[in-house]
Coordinates of C-alpha atoms and ligand atoms in Angstrom, one line a residue:
M1 CA 16.4 -61.3 -94.1
A2 CA 19.9 -62.8 -94.2
V3 CA 21.6 -63.3 -97.6
P4 CA 24.4 -65.9 -98.1
A5 CA 27.5 -64.9 -96.0
L6 CA 30.2 -62.9 -97.7
A7 CA 33.3 -65.1 -98.1
Y8 CA 36.5 -63.9 -96.4
D9 CA 38.3 -64.5 -99.7
L10 CA 36.7 -61.3 -100.9
Y11 CA 38.5 -59.3 -98.2
S12 CA 41.9 -60.9 -97.7
A13 CA 43.6 -58.8 -100.5
L14 CA 42.0 -55.5 -99.6
E15 CA 44.2 -52.6 -98.7
D16 CA 44.0 -51.4 -95.1
E17 CA 42.7 -48.0 -96.3
V18 CA 39.9 -49.6 -98.2
C19 CA 39.0 -51.7 -95.1
D20 CA 39.2 -48.6 -93.0
A21 CA 36.4 -46.8 -95.0
R22 CA 34.3 -50.0 -95.1
I23 CA 34.6 -50.6 -91.3
R24 CA 33.4 -47.0 -90.7
A25 CA 30.5 -47.4 -93.1
A26 CA 29.5 -50.8 -91.6
K27 CA 29.7 -49.4 -88.1
Q28 CA 27.5 -46.5 -89.1
A29 CA 25.0 -48.8 -90.7
L30 CA 24.9 -51.0 -87.6
G31 CA 24.6 -48.1 -85.2
A32 CA 23.7 -49.1 -81.6
R33 CA 23.1 -52.7 -82.7
A34 CA 26.8 -53.4 -82.5
V35 CA 29.5 -52.4 -80.0
V36 CA 33.2 -52.9 -80.7
L37 CA 35.3 -53.8 -77.7
G38 CA 39.0 -53.5 -78.1
H39 CA 41.9 -54.8 -76.0
H40 CA 44.8 -52.5 -75.5
Y41 CA 47.1 -54.8 -77.4
Q42 CA 45.2 -54.4 -80.7
R43 CA 47.0 -52.9 -83.6
A44 CA 46.4 -49.2 -84.3
E45 CA 44.3 -49.8 -87.5
V46 CA 41.8 -51.8 -85.4
Y47 CA 42.1 -50.1 -82.0
K48 CA 41.0 -46.7 -83.5
H49 CA 37.6 -48.2 -84.4
A50 CA 36.8 -49.6 -80.9
D51 CA 33.8 -48.0 -79.1
K52 CA 35.3 -49.0 -75.8
T53 CA 38.8 -50.2 -74.9
G54 CA 40.2 -51.8 -71.8
D55 CA 42.1 -54.5 -70.0
S56 CA 40.6 -57.9 -69.5
L57 CA 38.7 -56.9 -66.4
K58 CA 37.3 -53.7 -67.8
L59 CA 36.2 -55.4 -71.0
A60 CA 34.5 -58.3 -69.1
R61 CA 32.5 -55.7 -67.1
L62 CA 31.7 -53.7 -70.3
A63 CA 30.4 -56.9 -72.0
A64 CA 28.3 -57.7 -68.9
E65 CA 26.8 -54.2 -69.0
C66 CA 26.3 -53.5 -72.7
D67 CA 23.0 -53.5 -74.4
A68 CA 24.0 -54.1 -78.1
E69 CA 22.8 -57.0 -80.1
Y70 CA 26.3 -57.7 -81.4
I71 CA 29.5 -57.5 -79.3
V72 CA 32.4 -57.5 -81.8
F73 CA 35.4 -58.4 -79.7
C74 CA 38.8 -57.2 -81.0
G75 CA 40.9 -59.2 -78.6
V76 CA 41.6 -62.9 -78.2
H77 CA 39.4 -66.0 -77.8
F78 CA 39.2 -66.3 -74.0
M79 CA 38.1 -62.7 -73.8
A80 CA 35.3 -63.3 -76.3
E81 CA 34.3 -66.4 -74.3
V82 CA 34.1 -64.3 -71.2
A83 CA 32.0 -61.7 -73.0
D84 CA 29.6 -64.5 -74.2
V85 CA 29.3 -66.0 -70.7
L86 CA 28.6 -62.6 -69.1
S87 CA 26.3 -61.1 -71.7
R88 CA 22.6 -61.9 -72.2
P89 CA 21.5 -65.0 -74.1
D90 CA 20.1 -62.9 -76.9
Q91 CA 23.4 -61.0 -77.5
K92 CA 25.9 -62.4 -79.9
V93 CA 29.7 -62.2 -79.5
I94 CA 31.9 -62.2 -82.6
L95 CA 35.7 -62.7 -82.7
P96 CA 36.8 -61.4 -86.2
D97 CA 39.5 -64.1 -86.5
L98 CA 39.0 -67.4 -84.8
A99 CA 42.8 -68.0 -84.8
A100 CA 43.2 -65.2 -82.3
G101 CA 44.0 -67.4 -79.3
C102 CA 46.5 -67.0 -76.4
S103 CA 49.5 -69.3 -76.2
M104 CA 49.5 -68.9 -72.4
A105 CA 45.9 -69.9 -72.1
D106 CA 46.7 -73.1 -74.1
M107 CA 49.4 -74.1 -71.5
A108 CA 46.6 -75.4 -69.3
N109 CA 43.7 -77.6 -70.4
L110 CA 40.9 -79.4 -68.6
A111 CA 42.4 -82.9 -69.0
K112 CA 45.7 -81.7 -67.3
V113 CA 44.0 -79.7 -64.6
E114 CA 41.6 -82.6 -63.8
A115 CA 44.6 -85.0 -63.7
A116 CA 46.4 -82.7 -61.3
W117 CA 43.3 -82.5 -59.1
K118 CA 43.2 -86.3 -59.0
E119 CA 46.9 -86.6 -58.2
L120 CA 46.6 -84.0 -55.4
A121 CA 43.7 -86.1 -54.0
T122 CA 46.3 -88.9 -53.2
V123 CA 48.0 -86.5 -50.8
L124 CA 45.1 -84.3 -49.4
D125 CA 41.4 -83.6 -50.1
P126 CA 41.7 -80.9 -52.7
D127 CA 38.0 -79.8 -52.4
E128 CA 38.5 -79.2 -48.7
V129 CA 42.0 -77.7 -48.8
I130 CA 42.7 -76.1 -52.2
T131 CA 41.0 -73.2 -54.0
P132 CA 41.5 -73.4 -57.8
I133 CA 42.1 -70.0 -59.3
T134 CA 42.3 -69.6 -63.0
Y135 CA 43.7 -66.5 -64.6
I136 CA 41.1 -65.1 -67.0
N137 CA 43.6 -66.0 -69.8
S138 CA 42.2 -69.6 -69.9
A139 CA 39.6 -71.5 -71.7
A140 CA 36.0 -71.4 -70.5
D141 CA 36.0 -75.1 -69.4
L142 CA 38.8 -74.2 -66.9
K143 CA 36.7 -71.4 -65.6
A144 CA 33.9 -74.0 -65.3
F145 CA 36.2 -76.3 -63.4
C146 CA 36.8 -73.5 -60.9
G147 CA 33.1 -72.9 -60.7
R148 CA 32.5 -76.6 -59.8
H149 CA 35.3 -76.7 -57.3
G150 CA 34.6 -73.6 -55.2
G151 CA 37.2 -71.7 -57.2
I152 CA 37.3 -68.3 -58.9
V153 CA 38.7 -66.4 -61.8
C154 CA 41.3 -63.5 -61.5
T155 CA 42.8 -60.9 -63.8
S156 CA 46.0 -59.0 -63.7
T157 CA 44.2 -56.2 -61.9
N158 CA 42.7 -58.1 -59.0
A159 CA 44.9 -61.2 -58.6
K160 CA 46.1 -60.2 -55.1
G161 CA 42.6 -59.6 -53.8
I162 CA 41.4 -62.8 -55.3
L163 CA 44.1 -64.7 -53.5
E164 CA 43.0 -63.2 -50.3
W165 CA 39.4 -64.3 -51.1
A166 CA 40.7 -67.8 -51.7
F167 CA 42.8 -68.0 -48.5
E168 CA 39.8 -66.9 -46.4
R169 CA 38.1 -70.1 -47.6
R170 CA 40.8 -72.8 -47.9
R171 CA 44.5 -73.1 -46.9
K172 CA 46.0 -73.6 -50.4
V173 CA 45.6 -72.4 -53.9
L174 CA 46.2 -74.1 -57.3
F175 CA 46.9 -71.1 -59.6
F176 CA 46.8 -71.6 -63.4
P177 CA 48.0 -71.1 -66.1
D178 CA 50.4 -68.2 -65.4
Q179 CA 53.0 -69.0 -62.8
H180 CA 54.4 -65.4 -62.9
L181 CA 51.1 -63.6 -62.1
G182 CA 50.6 -66.2 -59.3
R183 CA 54.0 -65.8 -57.9
W184 CA 54.0 -62.0 -58.0
S185 CA 50.5 -61.8 -56.5
G186 CA 51.5 -64.3 -53.8
H187 CA 54.6 -62.2 -53.0
K188 CA 52.4 -59.0 -52.8
L189 CA 50.3 -60.9 -50.3
G190 CA 53.3 -61.9 -48.2
V191 CA 53.5 -65.5 -49.1
A192 CA 57.2 -66.6 -49.0
L193 CA 58.8 -67.8 -52.2
D194 CA 59.5 -71.2 -50.7
E195 CA 55.8 -71.6 -50.0
M196 CA 55.1 -71.3 -53.7
V197 CA 56.1 -74.3 -55.8
V198 CA 55.8 -74.9 -59.5
W199 CA 53.4 -77.7 -60.6
D200 CA 54.9 -79.2 -63.8
C201 CA 51.9 -80.6 -65.5
D202 CA 54.1 -82.9 -67.7
K203 CA 55.5 -84.7 -64.7
P204 CA 53.9 -87.2 -62.4
M205 CA 52.6 -85.4 -59.3
G206 CA 53.7 -82.2 -60.9
G207 CA 57.3 -83.1 -60.3
L208 CA 56.8 -82.5 -56.5
T209 CA 57.2 -84.7 -53.4
Q210 CA 54.3 -85.2 -51.0
E211 CA 56.2 -83.1 -48.5
Q212 CA 56.5 -80.2 -51.0
I213 CA 52.8 -80.4 -51.8
K214 CA 51.8 -80.5 -48.1
K215 CA 54.1 -77.5 -47.3
A216 CA 53.1 -75.3 -50.3
K217 CA 50.6 -72.5 -49.9
I218 CA 50.4 -71.8 -53.7
L219 CA 50.9 -74.4 -56.4
L220 CA 51.8 -72.5 -59.5
W221 CA 51.1 -74.1 -62.9
N222 CA 54.1 -74.0 -65.1
G223 CA 52.6 -71.7 -67.8
H224 CA 53.9 -68.3 -68.9
C225 CA 53.3 -65.6 -71.6
S226 CA 55.7 -65.9 -74.5
V227 CA 55.6 -62.1 -75.0
H228 CA 56.3 -61.1 -71.4
Q229 CA 59.0 -63.7 -70.9
M230 CA 61.2 -61.7 -73.3
F231 CA 61.6 -58.9 -70.7
R232 CA 64.6 -59.6 -68.6
P233 CA 66.0 -58.0 -65.3
E234 CA 69.2 -57.1 -67.2
H235 CA 67.1 -54.8 -69.5
V236 CA 65.9 -52.9 -66.4
D237 CA 69.5 -52.7 -65.1
A238 CA 70.9 -51.4 -68.4
F239 CA 68.1 -48.8 -68.6
R240 CA 68.6 -47.6 -65.0
K241 CA 72.3 -47.3 -65.6
K242 CA 71.7 -45.0 -68.5
Y243 CA 68.7 -43.1 -67.0
P244 CA 69.1 -43.2 -63.2
D245 CA 66.0 -41.0 -62.7
A246 CA 63.7 -42.9 -65.0
K247 CA 60.7 -45.0 -63.9
V248 CA 60.1 -48.7 -64.8
I249 CA 56.6 -50.1 -65.2
C250 CA 55.7 -53.7 -66.2
H251 CA 52.9 -56.1 -66.5
P252 CA 52.7 -58.9 -63.8
E253 CA 53.0 -61.6 -66.5
C254 CA 56.7 -60.6 -66.5
A255 CA 59.1 -62.8 -64.5
Y256 CA 59.3 -62.2 -60.7
E257 CA 62.8 -60.7 -61.0
V258 CA 61.6 -58.1 -63.6
C259 CA 58.6 -57.1 -61.4
L260 CA 60.9 -56.8 -58.4
K261 CA 63.1 -54.4 -60.2
S262 CA 60.1 -52.3 -61.5
D263 CA 58.7 -49.2 -59.7
Y264 CA 55.2 -50.1 -60.8
V265 CA 53.5 -53.4 -61.7
G266 CA 50.0 -53.7 -63.1
S267 CA 47.5 -54.5 -65.8
T268 CA 47.5 -52.9 -69.3
E269 CA 44.9 -50.3 -68.1
Y270 CA 47.0 -49.5 -65.1
I271 CA 50.1 -49.0 -67.2
L272 CA 48.3 -46.7 -69.5
K273 CA 46.7 -44.7 -66.7
T274 CA 50.0 -44.4 -64.8
V275 CA 52.1 -43.2 -67.7
H276 CA 49.3 -40.8 -68.9
A277 CA 49.3 -39.2 -65.4
A278 CA 53.1 -38.9 -65.4
E279 CA 54.7 -35.5 -64.9
R280 CA 56.2 -33.7 -67.9
G281 CA 59.8 -34.5 -68.7
T282 CA 59.7 -38.0 -67.1
R283 CA 61.1 -41.1 -68.8
W284 CA 59.6 -44.5 -68.6
L285 CA 60.7 -48.1 -69.4
V286 CA 57.6 -50.2 -70.1
G287 CA 57.5 -54.0 -70.1
T288 CA 54.4 -55.1 -72.0
E289 CA 53.3 -55.7 -75.5
L290 CA 54.7 -53.5 -78.3
N291 CA 51.5 -52.2 -79.9
L292 CA 50.4 -50.8 -76.5
V293 CA 53.9 -49.3 -75.9
N294 CA 54.1 -47.7 -79.3
R295 CA 50.7 -46.1 -79.0
L296 CA 51.5 -44.9 -75.5
H297 CA 54.7 -43.3 -76.7
E298 CA 52.8 -41.4 -79.4
E299 CA 50.0 -40.3 -76.9
V300 CA 52.4 -38.8 -74.3
K301 CA 55.3 -37.4 -76.3
H302 CA 53.6 -34.0 -76.6
K303 CA 53.9 -33.7 -72.8
N304 CA 57.6 -34.4 -73.1
V305 CA 57.1 -37.8 -71.5
N306 CA 59.5 -40.4 -72.9
V307 CA 58.4 -44.0 -73.3
H308 CA 60.9 -46.8 -74.0
F309 CA 60.1 -50.4 -74.8
M310 CA 61.8 -52.8 -72.3
S311 CA 63.2 -55.4 -74.7
P312 CA 65.7 -54.9 -77.5
M313 CA 63.7 -57.6 -79.4
V314 CA 60.3 -57.0 -81.0
C315 CA 57.8 -58.6 -78.6
M316 CA 54.4 -58.5 -80.1
C317 CA 51.4 -60.7 -79.3
S318 CA 51.0 -62.5 -82.6
T319 CA 47.5 -63.7 -81.7
M320 CA 46.2 -60.3 -80.8
F321 CA 47.7 -59.2 -84.2
R322 CA 45.4 -61.7 -85.9
I323 CA 42.6 -59.2 -85.7
D324 CA 43.3 -57.2 -88.8
P325 CA 41.3 -54.7 -90.8
Q326 CA 40.4 -57.3 -93.4
H327 CA 38.8 -59.8 -90.9
F328 CA 37.2 -56.9 -89.0
A329 CA 35.6 -55.4 -92.2
W330 CA 34.5 -59.0 -93.2
T331 CA 32.7 -59.6 -89.9
L332 CA 31.1 -56.2 -89.8
E333 CA 29.8 -56.2 -93.4
N334 CA 28.3 -59.7 -92.8
L335 CA 26.5 -58.3 -89.7
V336 CA 25.1 -55.5 -91.9
K337 CA 23.7 -58.2 -94.2
G338 CA 22.3 -60.1 -91.3
N339 CA 24.9 -62.8 -91.2
V340 CA 26.7 -63.7 -88.0
V341 CA 30.2 -65.1 -88.8
N342 CA 32.7 -66.2 -86.2
Q343 CA 30.3 -66.2 -83.3
I344 CA 31.8 -67.4 -80.0
K345 CA 29.3 -69.4 -78.0
V346 CA 30.3 -71.3 -74.8
P347 CA 28.2 -74.5 -74.5
E348 CA 26.3 -75.5 -71.4
P349 CA 27.0 -76.6 -68.7
D350 CA 30.4 -74.9 -69.1
A351 CA 28.8 -71.5 -69.6
S352 CA 26.8 -71.6 -66.3
Q353 CA 29.7 -73.0 -64.3
A354 CA 32.2 -70.5 -65.8
R355 CA 29.7 -67.7 -65.0
T356 CA 29.7 -68.9 -61.3
A357 CA 33.5 -68.5 -61.2
L358 CA 33.4 -65.1 -63.0
E359 CA 30.6 -63.7 -60.9
R360 CA 32.5 -64.7 -57.8
M361 CA 35.4 -62.6 -59.1
L362 CA 33.2 -59.6 -60.0
A363 CA 31.7 -59.7 -56.5
V364 CA 35.0 -59.4 -54.8
N365 CA 35.9 -55.8 -54.0
T366 CA 39.5 -55.3 -55.0
Ligands
LIG401 P1 45.3 -57.2 -69.1 O1 44.1 -57.8 -68.4 O2 46.2 -56.5 -68.2 O3 44.9 -56.4 -70.2 O4 46.2 -58.4 -69.6 C1 45.8 -59.3 -70.6 C2 46.9 -60.0 -71.3 O5 46.7 -60.9 -72.0 C3 48.2 -59.5 -71.0 O6 49.1 -60.2 -71.7
LIG402 FE1 48.2 -64.3 -74.2 FE2 50.6 -63.3 -73.8 FE3 49.2 -62.5 -75.9 FE4 48.5 -61.8 -73.4 S1 50.3 -61.2 -74.5 S2 47.1 -62.6 -75.0 S3 49.1 -63.6 -72.3 S4 50.0 -64.6 -75.5

């Protein structure tokens, strides 16, 4: 039987080492009833406790397949929403700190996307002509919008294949919220840069003329990731000058110019796999979040593989960092006592409609 929930105040001042021991004990007490999923950007003190780790796509699949009663999601809000939508109704998804959002996901919202759809309807019939694609880094109601309008979700792993899927159905795409992933994936597919235009959601008609809208193949929402925008082409140039034989790898949320100058571009899972498989003695410049890069550096240094961080600035995802040992211990010990705190539950009809868009994505072979 549940007892009154333990208050977070009891945890906020605990030392990390104390939390560490309590997290281990709580996980042991919960056994197979709880699974901890951890995104690759999680801080080391949390990441080490994850039962399974991955990028957004892998974690979505893991959530869909797992059997545990509780899915404790060490990541950000949109990922926990996806886990809820794809898991069974009797499973509960928990996000240790509800403030763990994603600033990029917040750059598009339903009101603005619906307003854009209406404005586009003054130029063409969007439901005939445009496939809406939402990057998984978005709120569940935007995934539901895509579900309702013949659209789909994509991740950094499959965005090019999802664009192909979309163009097999309609002539144009509205891609939100990350303009950079949209542009890079369009480029990989062979869409010319002048056929991709930025839809500025704060301007009437996205700041575009009717002619621009009619000509465009991809309308790119003007969102971006505040972490990945810190990586600049000049960082790549300076590195290559110093180490002409080194390799450069970055996440597709980086600007087009950075991706273009990189040898490899891909998701967090792809970056980890690629550098782990690198030959001894190689040197890598990595353009993605700092926690991942620091961990990778430690993991491969014994093979004499050198990992460098792309920016001279500290670029950490502050919202991923919200999941700390204190919140983590608090949620787990509450579960041991039968209390579910910080549950993420997407309401209907958004959940069903978002599931439609997510299942379309999972069915595409990319
Ligand atoms: P991945 O799906 O590549 O892990 O990316 C998620 C993300 O938020 C990157 O900033
Ligand atoms: Fe969102 Fe950027 Fe953080 Fe990824 S790194 S979760 S896109 S803010």
